[in-house]
Amino acid sequence: MNAPEKRNSFRSGPDENGKFGIYGGRFVAETLMPNILALERAYNEAKADPAYAAEMAGHLTHYVGRPSPLYFAERLTEHLGGAKIYLKREELNHTGSHKVNNVLGQILLARRMGKKRIIAETGAGQHGVATATLCARFGLECIVYMGAVDVARQAPNVFRMKMLGATVVPVQSGAKTLKDAMNEALRDWVTNVESTFYCIGTVAGPHPYPSMVRDFQSIIGDETREQMQAAEGRLPDSLLACVGGGSNAIGLFHPFLDDPSVEIYGVEAAGHGLDKLHAASISGGRPGVLHGNRTYLLMDEDGQIQEGHSISAGLDYPGIGPEHSWLNDVGRVKYLSATDDEALEAFQLLSKIEGIIPALESAHALAKVAELAPNKPKDHLMVVNLSGRGDKDVPQVAEMLGTSL
Amino acid sequence: MTTRLDTRFAALAREGRAGFVTYVMAGDPDRETARAILKALPGAGADVIEFGMPFTDPMADGPSVQAAGLRSLHGGQTLKKTLEDIADFRTGDRDTPIVLMGYYNPIYIYGVEKFLADAKAAGIDGLIVVDLPPEEDAELCLPALKAGLNFIRLATPTTDEKRLPTVLGNTSGFVYYVSITGITGAATPDFGKTSEAVARIKKHTALPVAVGFGVKNADHARAVARGADAVVVGSALVDAVKGSLDGEGRATGRTVGAVTDLVASLAAGVRGARQAAE
Ligand SMILES: Cc1ncc(COP(=O)(O)O)c(C=O)c1O
């Protein structure tokens, strides 16, 4: 971003090299460099063009269904007996998660750039479904790379993508999950660089993706700010969101980073526990370079990347967006983690007590709400990002609870 | 400063022939066999050796090199062992230039300063690090040049006239022209276009230009050698390793020979190119 640097601001990054402190950057093969520079130019032009913003706003209202409500969770608040809890209802968006906010921005950009072939990587399938949906809406070719293991785990989403006209390519290389899907998408891009737009699903990848995706997701925080003002006449006191790559989290957090009274918590997936198999890059990893940027990663002592494990296929990426790594190091955001079991419990709690089935990803954030809220005063305003709905997770949860469908 | 690469390319120019650059993966299929292959390469006709550093997530490599990396990692290969393997090679060969090729993360985790010192001590001449474009030169390229190692950059069909000077800026040893937009081991390029691209690059640099990606047999090698200073072959050699393994993926008595036979045939193609053209 070329915004003039504001002193003492947590919102001015990245610098002109795409760095947030030491994190981020453009660690890609030369074949992709000219394309990444062209993407950055095209995005900067689009950002400065009111017609692009107007087109996006129209689709966000009429197709996605924004704004999403900021809902006072009265019974959850009573149950936990502390902070006043609000849910930012991203699960009510078309396609059922926050992913669509980002995909819309990128697809409109691809159209401006004249690209007709769209590729994407997906883990759980939510980003793949959102991409397939918007490609159907705009008549674009859509190829989704998905690890073969995830294809087997997430059959309903695979079928949804196919219904929407996308080609789903099961990735057989490496560990056959999300990171390998991303490798394969990058290989496709290197091969079809002229014709193809790579629609990345989170705030990862080389510059300008982390800041571009953040900008598209920041509508979550912008709306929350206005809605909280309308509901309570003031800023919230704390924010929570789950973190896979970190797009729903940064979308909620970014507009509040320069409000020191707002406590901010990102929740990583602790899987079986931080001393066992997990996907908590910040709590259990260290800085390295993968998929075009420097960030906290899970790896062994020789710098070989390790698989993340989480009950939630949307959180098992072994990295995290570079801006989060920086926000951790400077201390502005606190990164916690929730285990599979804690998430499963929160999944059931919200379903029973509010009549809302959350995505397993979002359930990680809810698990930490259950931990933090009871210790806060009753006038403490806590917002949790309900990044997606849990319909996709019902078969998996049933199996874990010992019910056969 | 004259490096082993400079000396070797000057000798090739005097001989009036193109050079042959071979890529094999460290630790593939096991450490001892990979060392034996390394030792046998110069005798079979390799003028320059690229030694692959395995990485779990090689985003610019096709299935052959990906699989070779995983074989190597499963066998316990580490960057430290790779450096030792080259030091071992150097006890018997003082002249053949060796270039390490791979991705940045294992080097970053090893520690850049320590890596450069150890690489230099092991007798390594240059580095090719796929995910470090000129925009990230401060990471490794500039420190490597300061340490007396060549830093070889990839130029690609997407590197246009305007960007070429940026790409060539801190490049030394040679320029590696990637003949296709794609990953290693993929499509075979149009060799006519390749020569044009090499000519285009040579307008911007006095460095030798090697061409690789998609060269699979002696005919390809001959065609590329007519219009380039050197030909690079990797995936085909890695496939030769794979083709020689037993049912459990272990090396057999044929493994080293499978590689050296192919290297000899490719080297004959490269060496015959200029005569055939005249
Ligand atoms: C509902 C939901 N929440 C969160 C995530 C994690 O992604 P991010 O951290 O980028 O928001 C996913 C990813 O699939 C998701 O589907």
XYZ file of C-alpha atoms and ligand atoms in Angstrom:
699
model
C 0.000 0.000 0.000
C 1.198 3.456 -0.799
C -0.569 5.162 2.070
C 1.701 7.692 3.735
C 3.172 6.176 6.831
C 1.282 7.190 9.903
C 3.409 7.294 12.985
C 2.593 4.729 15.641
C 0.003 3.125 13.392
C -0.494 -0.612 13.241
C -2.428 -0.178 10.000
C 0.153 1.269 7.602
C 1.766 -1.978 6.452
C 3.019 -3.472 4.278
C 5.927 -1.380 2.978
C 6.579 -1.034 -0.759
C 8.328 -4.434 -0.774
C 5.320 -6.134 0.700
C 6.899 -6.529 4.154
C 5.301 -6.273 7.568
C 8.486 -5.919 9.612
C 10.506 -8.963 8.529
C 7.401 -10.857 7.386
C 5.757 -11.098 3.969
C 7.694 -10.358 0.792
C 7.737 -11.927 -2.676
C 9.513 -15.289 -2.480
C 8.426 -16.699 -5.831
C 9.945 -18.149 -8.997
C 10.977 -15.638 -11.637
C 8.252 -16.865 -14.023
C 5.645 -15.442 -11.640
C 7.377 -12.165 -10.770
C 6.180 -10.135 -13.774
C 2.635 -11.363 -13.111
C 2.756 -10.494 -9.446
C 3.994 -7.007 -10.257
C 1.206 -6.638 -12.846
C -1.355 -7.805 -10.288
C -0.112 -5.231 -7.807
C -0.411 -2.462 -10.405
C -3.885 -3.597 -11.444
C -5.045 -3.762 -7.835
C -3.701 -0.298 -7.040
C -5.498 1.079 -10.091
C -8.739 -0.658 -9.153
C -8.514 0.634 -5.597
C -8.299 4.173 -6.907
C -11.266 3.698 -9.252
C -14.695 4.549 -7.765
C -16.358 2.361 -10.413
C -14.630 -0.733 -8.983
C -15.786 0.100 -5.455
C -19.322 0.758 -6.693
C -19.470 -2.522 -8.618
C -18.248 -4.398 -5.557
C -20.725 -2.666 -3.247
C -23.621 -3.605 -5.531
C -22.713 -7.289 -5.575
C -22.039 -7.321 -1.834
C -25.541 -6.046 -1.177
C -27.561 -7.986 -3.727
C -25.592 -11.198 -4.270
C -23.677 -11.792 -1.037
C -26.351 -10.336 1.246
C -24.329 -7.797 3.195
C -24.195 -6.230 5.676
C -24.110 -9.300 7.878
C -25.819 -8.742 11.258
C -23.997 -8.062 14.490
C -26.132 -10.187 16.756
C -26.357 -9.950 20.544
C -26.078 -13.528 21.788
C -28.296 -13.120 24.829
C -28.465 -16.704 25.992
C -24.762 -17.371 25.456
C -24.043 -14.220 27.452
C -26.315 -15.385 30.280
C -24.832 -18.866 30.198
C -21.246 -17.650 30.495
C -22.169 -15.004 33.060
C -19.647 -12.287 32.134
C -18.999 -10.193 29.037
C -21.800 -9.154 26.718
C -21.233 -11.283 23.630
C -21.957 -10.283 20.059
C -21.632 -12.570 17.033
C -20.608 -11.121 13.678
C -22.744 -13.292 11.427
C -20.473 -14.010 8.443
C -22.065 -17.441 8.227
C -25.173 -15.784 6.758
C -23.310 -14.691 3.617
C -24.075 -16.416 0.350
C -22.032 -19.682 0.273
C -21.984 -19.747 4.073
C -18.741 -18.108 5.103
C -16.590 -14.971 4.947
C -14.609 -16.442 2.033
C -16.967 -14.891 -0.512
C -15.963 -11.307 0.470
C -12.445 -11.924 -0.791
C -13.392 -13.996 -3.820
C -15.735 -11.277 -5.075
C -12.956 -8.686 -4.905
C -10.497 -10.917 -6.735
C -12.941 -12.060 -9.415
C -13.914 -8.484 -10.226
C -10.194 -7.705 -10.467
C -9.609 -10.712 -12.737
C -12.358 -9.380 -15.007
C -10.701 -5.969 -15.138
C -7.424 -7.683 -16.073
C -9.106 -9.671 -18.830
C -8.298 -13.064 -17.278
C -10.834 -15.753 -18.083
C -9.295 -18.764 -16.353
C -9.456 -18.808 -12.546
C -7.551 -21.219 -10.325
C -7.847 -21.661 -6.572
C -6.643 -23.928 -3.779
C -8.975 -25.181 -1.104
C -8.750 -27.192 2.111
C -12.211 -27.692 3.573
C -13.728 -26.592 0.319
C -15.271 -23.297 1.520
C -12.940 -21.133 -0.550
C -13.317 -23.527 -3.474
C -17.096 -23.282 -3.257
C -16.999 -19.479 -3.048
C -14.673 -19.326 -6.076
C -16.773 -21.798 -8.076
C -19.866 -19.761 -7.203
C -18.524 -16.452 -8.459
C -17.023 -18.076 -11.553
C -20.482 -19.449 -12.317
C -21.975 -16.005 -11.724
C -19.545 -14.340 -14.140
C -19.097 -17.151 -16.661
C -15.433 -17.864 -15.969
C -13.539 -21.141 -16.182
C -12.761 -22.443 -12.680
C -10.188 -25.025 -11.609
C -9.911 -25.880 -7.928
C -6.921 -27.753 -6.516
C -7.724 -29.826 -3.453
C -5.558 -32.390 -1.662
C -6.713 -35.935 -2.363
C -7.110 -36.537 1.386
C -9.407 -33.501 1.670
C -11.382 -34.570 -1.416
C -12.218 -37.753 0.457
C -12.986 -35.914 3.752
C -15.146 -33.163 2.244
C -17.272 -34.970 -0.328
C -20.309 -32.622 -0.043
C -18.234 -29.549 -0.920
C -16.552 -31.393 -3.802
C -19.981 -32.139 -5.215
C -21.093 -28.521 -4.698
C -18.121 -27.251 -6.664
C -18.843 -29.645 -9.500
C -22.516 -28.611 -9.531
C -21.328 -25.032 -9.891
C -19.375 -26.004 -12.987
C -15.863 -26.076 -11.545
C -13.218 -28.699 -12.253
C -11.885 -30.152 -9.008
C -8.354 -31.540 -9.304
C -7.389 -33.972 -6.510
C -3.741 -33.306 -5.629
C -1.696 -36.463 -5.123
C 1.659 -34.872 -4.306
C 3.271 -34.462 -0.881
C 0.868 -34.967 2.015
C -2.209 -34.436 -0.208
C -3.741 -31.651 1.898
C -4.036 -27.851 1.751
C -0.353 -26.935 1.469
C 0.055 -29.346 -1.425
C -3.057 -27.933 -3.078
C -1.397 -24.527 -2.857
C 1.849 -25.907 -4.332
C -0.106 -27.395 -7.207
C -2.037 -24.177 -7.833
C 1.295 -22.311 -7.946
C 2.603 -24.879 -10.453
C -0.471 -24.357 -12.616
C 0.060 -20.596 -12.413
C 3.737 -20.915 -13.413
C 2.584 -22.944 -16.423
C -0.424 -20.847 -17.494
C 0.793 -17.496 -16.318
C -0.588 -15.416 -19.208
C -4.180 -16.647 -19.196
C -4.731 -17.346 -15.541
C -5.709 -15.486 -12.383
C -4.814 -17.191 -9.116
C -7.528 -16.512 -6.543
C -5.839 -17.197 -3.172
C -8.221 -17.981 -0.314
C -6.538 -16.347 2.631
C -4.081 -13.610 3.643
C -1.089 -15.715 2.534
C 1.006 -16.006 -0.625
C 3.347 -13.385 -2.083
C 2.725 -9.637 -1.923
C 0.196 -8.178 -2.849
C -2.099 -11.053 -1.786
C -1.869 -10.684 2.015
C -2.799 -6.998 1.970
C -5.249 -7.309 -0.933
C -7.204 -10.122 0.717
C -7.122 -8.188 4.004
C -8.612 -5.147 2.272
C -11.465 -7.258 0.873
C -12.156 -8.821 4.281
C -11.913 -5.564 6.232
C -15.582 -4.967 5.490
C -16.190 -7.316 8.444
C -14.489 -4.957 10.883
C -15.802 -1.801 9.229
C -19.393 -2.998 9.578
C -18.775 -4.202 13.136
C -17.541 -0.751 14.115
C -20.664 0.954 12.780
C -23.041 -1.688 14.098
C -21.553 -1.593 17.584
C -21.749 2.184 17.543
C -25.443 1.904 16.669
C -26.135 -0.803 19.277
C -24.048 0.400 22.223
C -22.808 3.840 21.244
C -19.175 2.878 21.587
C -16.323 0.613 20.502
C -16.212 -3.053 21.498
C -13.784 -4.004 24.297
C -12.522 -7.218 22.755
C -12.480 -9.104 19.451
C -11.963 -12.804 18.784
C -11.587 -14.797 15.570
C -10.203 -18.141 14.525
C -6.998 -18.167 12.481
C -6.148 -20.582 9.703
C -4.373 -18.404 7.168
C -5.988 -15.550 9.028
C -8.357 -13.824 6.601
C -11.535 -13.696 8.666
C -9.449 -12.619 11.663
C -7.570 -9.798 9.960
C -10.838 -8.674 8.356
C -12.372 -8.152 11.784
C -9.212 -6.870 13.475
C -7.697 -4.447 10.997
C -10.118 -1.527 11.388
C -9.556 -1.663 15.194
C -5.764 -2.036 15.333
C -5.240 1.623 16.205
C -7.849 1.652 18.977
C -5.747 0.769 22.018
C -8.771 0.105 24.236
C -9.768 -2.874 22.066
C -8.221 -6.193 23.140
C -7.672 -8.487 20.156
C -7.344 -12.276 20.220
C -6.597 -14.656 17.327
C -7.319 -18.324 17.999
C -5.185 -20.983 16.311
C -5.983 -24.677 16.110
C -4.189 -26.650 18.830
C -5.374 -29.993 17.438
C -4.573 -32.774 19.910
C -2.558 -30.252 21.977
C 0.452 -27.987 21.407
C 2.852 -30.734 22.508
C 1.241 -33.168 20.041
C -0.151 -32.815 16.504
C -1.541 -29.305 15.930
C -1.789 -26.444 13.436
C -0.801 -23.483 15.620
C 1.907 -21.738 13.595
C 2.531 -18.895 16.033
C 2.141 -20.801 19.294
C 4.089 -23.814 18.024
C 6.157 -22.730 14.997
C 8.878 -20.284 14.016
C 9.629 -17.884 11.166
C 10.467 -19.381 7.774
C 9.667 -18.959 4.070
C 6.880 -20.799 2.237
C 4.392 -20.037 -0.533
C 5.859 -16.663 -1.347
C 6.198 -15.074 2.086
C 8.092 -15.166 5.350
C 5.918 -16.003 8.315
C 5.564 -18.371 11.286
C 5.534 -21.962 10.014
C 5.403 -25.500 11.316
C 8.650 -27.201 10.351
C 11.348 -29.546 11.539
C 14.854 -28.439 12.532
C 16.053 -28.679 8.916
C 13.424 -26.304 7.595
C 11.243 -29.012 6.066
C 7.571 -28.110 6.324
C 5.354 -30.216 8.568
C 1.679 -30.940 8.193
C -0.750 -29.113 10.403
C -3.363 -31.154 12.221
C -6.793 -29.919 13.201
C -10.276 -31.342 13.498
C -11.104 -28.503 11.128
C -9.867 -28.832 7.548
C -10.005 -25.025 7.194
C -7.408 -24.492 9.930
C -4.797 -27.163 9.201
C -2.508 -24.953 7.101
C 1.081 -25.053 8.475
C 1.484 -21.273 8.087
C -0.322 -18.042 8.890
C -0.636 -14.723 7.082
C 2.505 -12.571 7.470
C 0.645 -9.619 8.964
C -0.429 -11.819 11.876
C 3.189 -12.828 12.476
C 4.069 -9.162 12.705
C 1.075 -8.286 14.914
C 2.175 -11.079 17.238
C 5.776 -9.880 17.429
C 4.808 -6.251 18.091
C 2.326 -7.457 20.692
C -0.812 -5.827 19.282
C -2.726 -9.086 18.887
C -2.575 -11.985 21.312
C -2.629 -15.437 19.747
C -4.289 -18.199 21.740
C -5.146 -21.704 20.673
C -8.054 -24.114 21.078
C -7.862 -27.903 20.915
C -10.076 -30.195 18.835
C -12.021 -31.150 21.965
C -12.593 -27.546 23.046
C -13.835 -26.666 19.560
C -16.166 -29.640 19.476
C -17.648 -28.595 22.806
C -18.167 -25.003 21.653
C -19.732 -26.286 18.427
C -22.390 -28.074 20.467
C -22.857 -25.245 22.953
C -23.685 -22.606 20.342
C -25.985 -24.988 18.487
C -28.002 -25.766 21.619
C -28.034 -22.363 23.235
C -28.418 -19.978 20.290
C -29.792 -22.186 17.531
C -26.777 -21.457 15.366
C -24.566 -24.296 14.124
C -21.110 -22.784 13.683
C -18.362 -23.999 11.373
C -15.751 -26.038 13.241
C -13.281 -23.284 12.334
C -15.400 -20.617 14.045
C -15.974 -22.982 16.985
C -12.274 -22.511 17.870
C -12.903 -18.809 18.477
C -16.075 -19.615 20.425
C -14.092 -21.989 22.649
C -11.917 -19.084 23.781
C -14.975 -16.865 24.260
C -16.217 -19.492 26.703
C -12.886 -19.220 28.505
C -12.470 -15.419 28.530
C -16.029 -14.100 28.856
C -16.774 -15.359 32.393
C -13.846 -13.327 33.766
C -14.971 -10.045 32.230
C -17.412 -7.520 33.738
C -20.964 -7.463 32.435
C -20.433 -4.204 30.555
C -17.499 -5.653 28.593
C -18.468 -5.826 24.911
C -16.984 -8.910 23.243
C -17.290 -9.602 19.503
C -16.583 -13.011 17.997
C -16.418 -13.562 14.277
C -18.757 -16.349 13.266
C -16.803 -16.961 10.075
C -18.928 -19.799 8.711
C -21.869 -22.074 9.226
C -21.443 -25.660 10.325
C -23.675 -27.554 7.892
C -20.589 -28.831 6.065
C -19.253 -30.242 9.360
C -22.360 -32.093 10.492
C -21.367 -35.526 9.077
C -17.885 -35.264 10.624
C -19.182 -34.137 14.012
C -21.806 -36.893 14.008
C -19.077 -39.438 13.460
C -16.943 -38.005 16.258
C -19.880 -38.052 18.631
C -20.473 -41.693 17.738
C -23.674 -41.227 15.727
C -23.954 -42.827 12.322
C -26.105 -40.850 9.870
C 37.711 -13.016 -9.008
C 37.726 -16.057 -11.290
C 35.587 -18.929 -10.109
C 35.504 -22.565 -11.152
C 32.440 -21.763 -13.243
C 34.250 -18.946 -15.074
C 37.208 -21.238 -15.757
C 35.023 -24.053 -17.020
C 32.946 -21.873 -19.353
C 36.111 -20.211 -20.713
C 37.527 -23.671 -21.496
C 34.287 -24.683 -23.236
C 34.400 -21.525 -25.333
C 37.977 -22.354 -26.359
C 36.879 -25.863 -27.321
C 34.082 -24.320 -29.342
C 31.348 -26.485 -27.867
C 28.378 -26.144 -25.567
C 28.621 -27.375 -21.997
C 26.486 -30.052 -20.372
C 24.968 -29.298 -16.980
C 23.513 -32.255 -15.077
C 21.031 -32.019 -12.221
C 20.694 -34.810 -9.672
C 19.109 -34.776 -6.246
C 21.214 -35.139 -3.104
C 20.331 -38.232 -1.090
C 18.353 -39.831 -3.930
C 17.585 -42.711 -3.733
C 19.901 -42.973 -0.713
C 22.913 -41.022 0.419
C 25.626 -43.508 -0.604
C 24.191 -44.033 -4.086
C 23.766 -40.298 -4.628
C 27.429 -39.820 -3.673
C 28.457 -42.524 -6.118
C 26.409 -40.868 -8.872
C 27.986 -37.501 -8.086
C 31.487 -38.973 -8.376
C 30.673 -40.661 -11.680
C 29.111 -37.645 -13.418
C 32.255 -35.844 -14.668
C 33.645 -39.049 -16.182
C 30.349 -39.665 -17.980
C 30.413 -36.239 -19.607
C 29.025 -33.651 -17.191
C 30.786 -30.281 -17.417
C 28.899 -28.668 -14.547
C 26.901 -30.337 -11.755
C 23.749 -29.030 -10.134
C 23.095 -30.815 -6.866
C 19.504 -30.585 -5.661
C 18.730 -29.741 -2.043
C 15.508 -31.594 -1.211
C 12.508 -29.603 0.026
C 9.046 -30.731 1.068
C 7.316 -28.032 -1.008
C 9.126 -27.490 -4.309
C 6.653 -25.144 -5.994
C 8.444 -24.912 -9.354
C 9.134 -28.623 -9.784
C 7.199 -31.322 -11.579
C 6.393 -34.830 -10.324
C 9.862 -36.309 -11.038
C 11.851 -33.853 -8.940
C 9.122 -33.736 -6.259
C 9.313 -37.520 -5.878
C 13.115 -37.467 -5.823
C 13.034 -34.900 -3.014
C 10.673 -37.024 -0.977
C 12.811 -40.162 -1.502
C 15.770 -38.170 -0.274
C 13.986 -36.734 2.768
C 12.568 -40.125 3.738
C 16.127 -41.399 3.697
C 17.068 -38.735 6.237
C 18.925 -36.292 3.981
C 19.606 -32.880 5.550
C 21.309 -29.735 4.289
C 24.299 -30.502 6.497
C 24.652 -33.926 4.886
C 24.333 -32.404 1.419
C 27.224 -30.046 2.172
C 29.288 -32.977 3.465
C 28.511 -34.942 0.302
C 30.034 -32.185 -1.782
C 33.076 -31.885 0.470
C 33.539 -35.616 -0.081
C 33.266 -35.169 -3.861
C 35.853 -32.379 -3.742
C 38.496 -34.707 -2.261
C 38.600 -36.397 -5.682
C 37.666 -33.575 -8.087
C 39.084 -30.056 -7.881
C 37.783 -28.785 -11.229
C 34.137 -29.629 -11.911
C 31.960 -26.725 -10.823
C 29.136 -27.607 -8.434
C 26.036 -25.520 -8.008
C 23.504 -26.155 -5.248
C 19.907 -25.825 -6.386
C 16.768 -25.653 -4.288
C 14.506 -23.474 -2.173
C 15.247 -20.861 0.445
C 13.651 -22.142 3.650
C 16.186 -24.865 4.520
C 19.010 -22.338 3.959
C 17.234 -19.672 6.014
C 16.752 -22.122 8.872
C 20.370 -23.338 8.638
C 21.385 -19.672 8.952
C 22.561 -17.660 5.943
C 26.016 -16.714 7.246
C 26.814 -20.200 8.491
C 25.478 -21.741 5.287
C 27.668 -19.547 3.088
C 30.764 -20.280 5.147
C 30.087 -24.029 5.146
C 29.204 -24.077 1.436
C 32.406 -22.263 0.566
C 34.441 -24.621 2.728
C 32.777 -27.648 1.119
C 33.878 -26.498 -2.325
C 30.555 -25.271 -3.677
C 30.772 -22.749 -6.484
C 27.320 -21.340 -6.926
C 23.706 -21.274 -5.813
C 20.388 -21.420 -7.611
C 17.532 -20.640 -5.267
C 14.261 -20.805 -7.127
C 12.148 -18.700 -4.785
C 14.539 -15.768 -4.450
C 13.849 -13.277 -7.256
C 15.924 -10.051 -7.512
C 13.364 -8.310 -5.293
C 14.716 -10.424 -2.390
C 18.445 -10.035 -3.179
C 19.269 -8.794 0.300
C 18.338 -12.209 1.745
C 21.009 -14.414 0.194
C 22.224 -13.179 -3.199
C 24.239 -10.207 -1.962
C 25.754 -12.067 1.017
C 26.624 -14.991 -1.313
C 28.399 -12.727 -3.783
C 30.324 -11.190 -0.897
C 31.323 -14.663 0.268
C 32.732 -15.423 -3.184
C 29.968 -17.725 -4.423
C 28.241 -17.307 -7.760
C 24.517 -16.595 -7.659
C 22.848 -17.963 -10.760
C 19.500 -16.515 -11.669
C 16.738 -17.985 -13.737
C 15.443 -15.945 -16.675
C 12.127 -17.111 -18.124
C 9.918 -16.466 -21.150
C 7.993 -13.988 -18.990
C 11.121 -11.973 -18.212
C 10.667 -9.191 -20.752
C 13.182 -6.737 -22.175
C 12.428 -4.228 -19.448
C 12.905 -6.687 -16.605
C 15.977 -8.491 -17.968
C 18.490 -5.960 -16.595
C 16.943 -6.402 -13.113
C 17.256 -10.170 -13.369
C 20.794 -10.067 -14.758
C 21.976 -7.370 -12.354
C 23.490 -9.490 -9.589
C 23.741 -12.720 -11.577
C 27.134 -14.337 -11.938
C 28.653 -17.620 -13.151
C 26.022 -18.153 -15.817
C 22.424 -17.313 -16.611
C 19.930 -20.164 -16.527
C 17.269 -19.681 -19.176
C 14.100 -21.600 -18.367
C 12.858 -22.601 -21.807
C 9.170 -22.853 -20.946
C 6.652 -21.189 -18.675
C 6.179 -24.201 -16.496
C 7.621 -26.601 -13.995
C 10.587 -28.942 -14.345
C 10.034 -32.051 -16.406
C 6.986 -30.661 -18.196
C 6.483 -29.858 -21.876
C 9.264 -29.907 -24.448
C 10.015 -26.399 -25.648
C 10.117 -25.076 -29.196
C 13.897 -25.116 -29.662
C 13.788 -22.451 -32.380
C 12.264 -19.987 -29.914
C 14.820 -21.012 -27.319
C 17.742 -19.884 -29.498
C 16.027 -16.561 -30.124
C 15.555 -16.081 -26.391
C 19.210 -16.852 -25.728
C 20.228 -14.310 -28.358
C 17.956 -11.751 -26.694
C 19.555 -12.376 -23.282
C 23.057 -12.195 -24.731
C 22.390 -8.637 -25.861
C 22.235 -7.750 -22.164
C 25.069 -9.811 -20.708
C 28.484 -11.281 -21.401
C 27.719 -14.247 -19.116
C 27.243 -17.731 -20.600
C 23.605 -18.737 -21.020
C 22.520 -22.279 -20.144
C 19.116 -23.586 -21.216
C 17.036 -26.083 -19.291
C 13.535 -27.466 -18.505
C 12.060 -29.998 -20.920
C 15.303 -31.401 -22.380
C 14.815 -35.166 -22.271
C 17.004 -36.920 -24.848
C 20.097 -36.583 -27.014
C 18.149 -35.038 -29.904
C 16.735 -32.332 -27.666
C 20.180 -31.767 -26.190
C 21.702 -31.402 -29.636
C 18.994 -28.956 -30.728
C 19.430 -26.765 -27.640
C 23.236 -26.910 -27.747
C 23.259 -25.279 -31.171
C 21.917 -22.049 -29.752
C 23.168 -21.951 -26.164
C 26.376 -22.036 -24.120
C 25.162 -25.012 -22.129
C 22.305 -27.478 -21.847
C 20.762 -28.460 -18.500
C 19.109 -31.847 -17.963
C 17.464 -32.780 -14.660
C 14.131 -34.589 -14.649
C 15.305 -37.169 -17.215
C 18.254 -38.096 -14.953
C 16.041 -38.216 -11.885
C 13.680 -40.486 -13.827
C 16.629 -42.730 -14.709
C 17.337 -43.098 -10.985
C 13.704 -43.971 -10.332
C 13.555 -46.448 -13.212
C 16.481 -48.400 -11.761
C 15.007 -48.944 -8.287
C 13.658 -52.240 -6.996
C 10.070 -52.894 -5.916
C 10.724 -51.319 -2.499
C 12.235 -48.176 -3.998
C 15.806 -49.145 -3.133
C 18.888 -48.671 -5.290
C 20.042 -51.654 -7.321
C 23.310 -52.541 -9.002
C 21.996 -50.720 -12.085
C 21.267 -47.351 -10.492
C 24.583 -45.548 -10.993
C 24.960 -47.009 -14.477
C 21.432 -45.978 -15.488
C 22.369 -42.368 -14.787
C 25.854 -42.435 -16.304
C 24.623 -44.186 -19.478
C 22.035 -41.486 -20.029
C 24.557 -38.749 -19.210
C 26.986 -40.223 -21.771
C 24.336 -40.301 -24.472
C 23.163 -36.757 -23.724
C 26.775 -35.532 -23.588
C 27.368 -37.004 -27.029
C 24.357 -35.047 -28.283
C 25.668 -31.830 -26.768
C 29.208 -32.357 -28.044
C 28.042 -33.265 -31.545
C 25.776 -30.254 -31.919
C 28.119 -27.640 -33.329
C 29.839 -30.065 -35.779
C 26.469 -31.308 -36.992
C 25.377 -27.723 -37.530
C 28.429 -26.815 -39.601
C -15.675 -20.931 8.045
C -14.200 -20.761 7.963
N -13.584 -20.021 8.905
C -12.251 -19.841 8.878
C -11.461 -20.437 7.925
C -9.985 -20.232 8.007
O -9.489 -19.318 7.077
P -9.015 -17.882 7.515
O -8.100 -18.041 8.670
O -8.316 -17.359 6.299
O -10.189 -17.082 7.847
C -12.061 -21.219 6.924
C -11.250 -21.866 5.865
O -11.653 -22.750 5.153
C -13.462 -21.382 6.951
O -14.081 -22.125 6.025
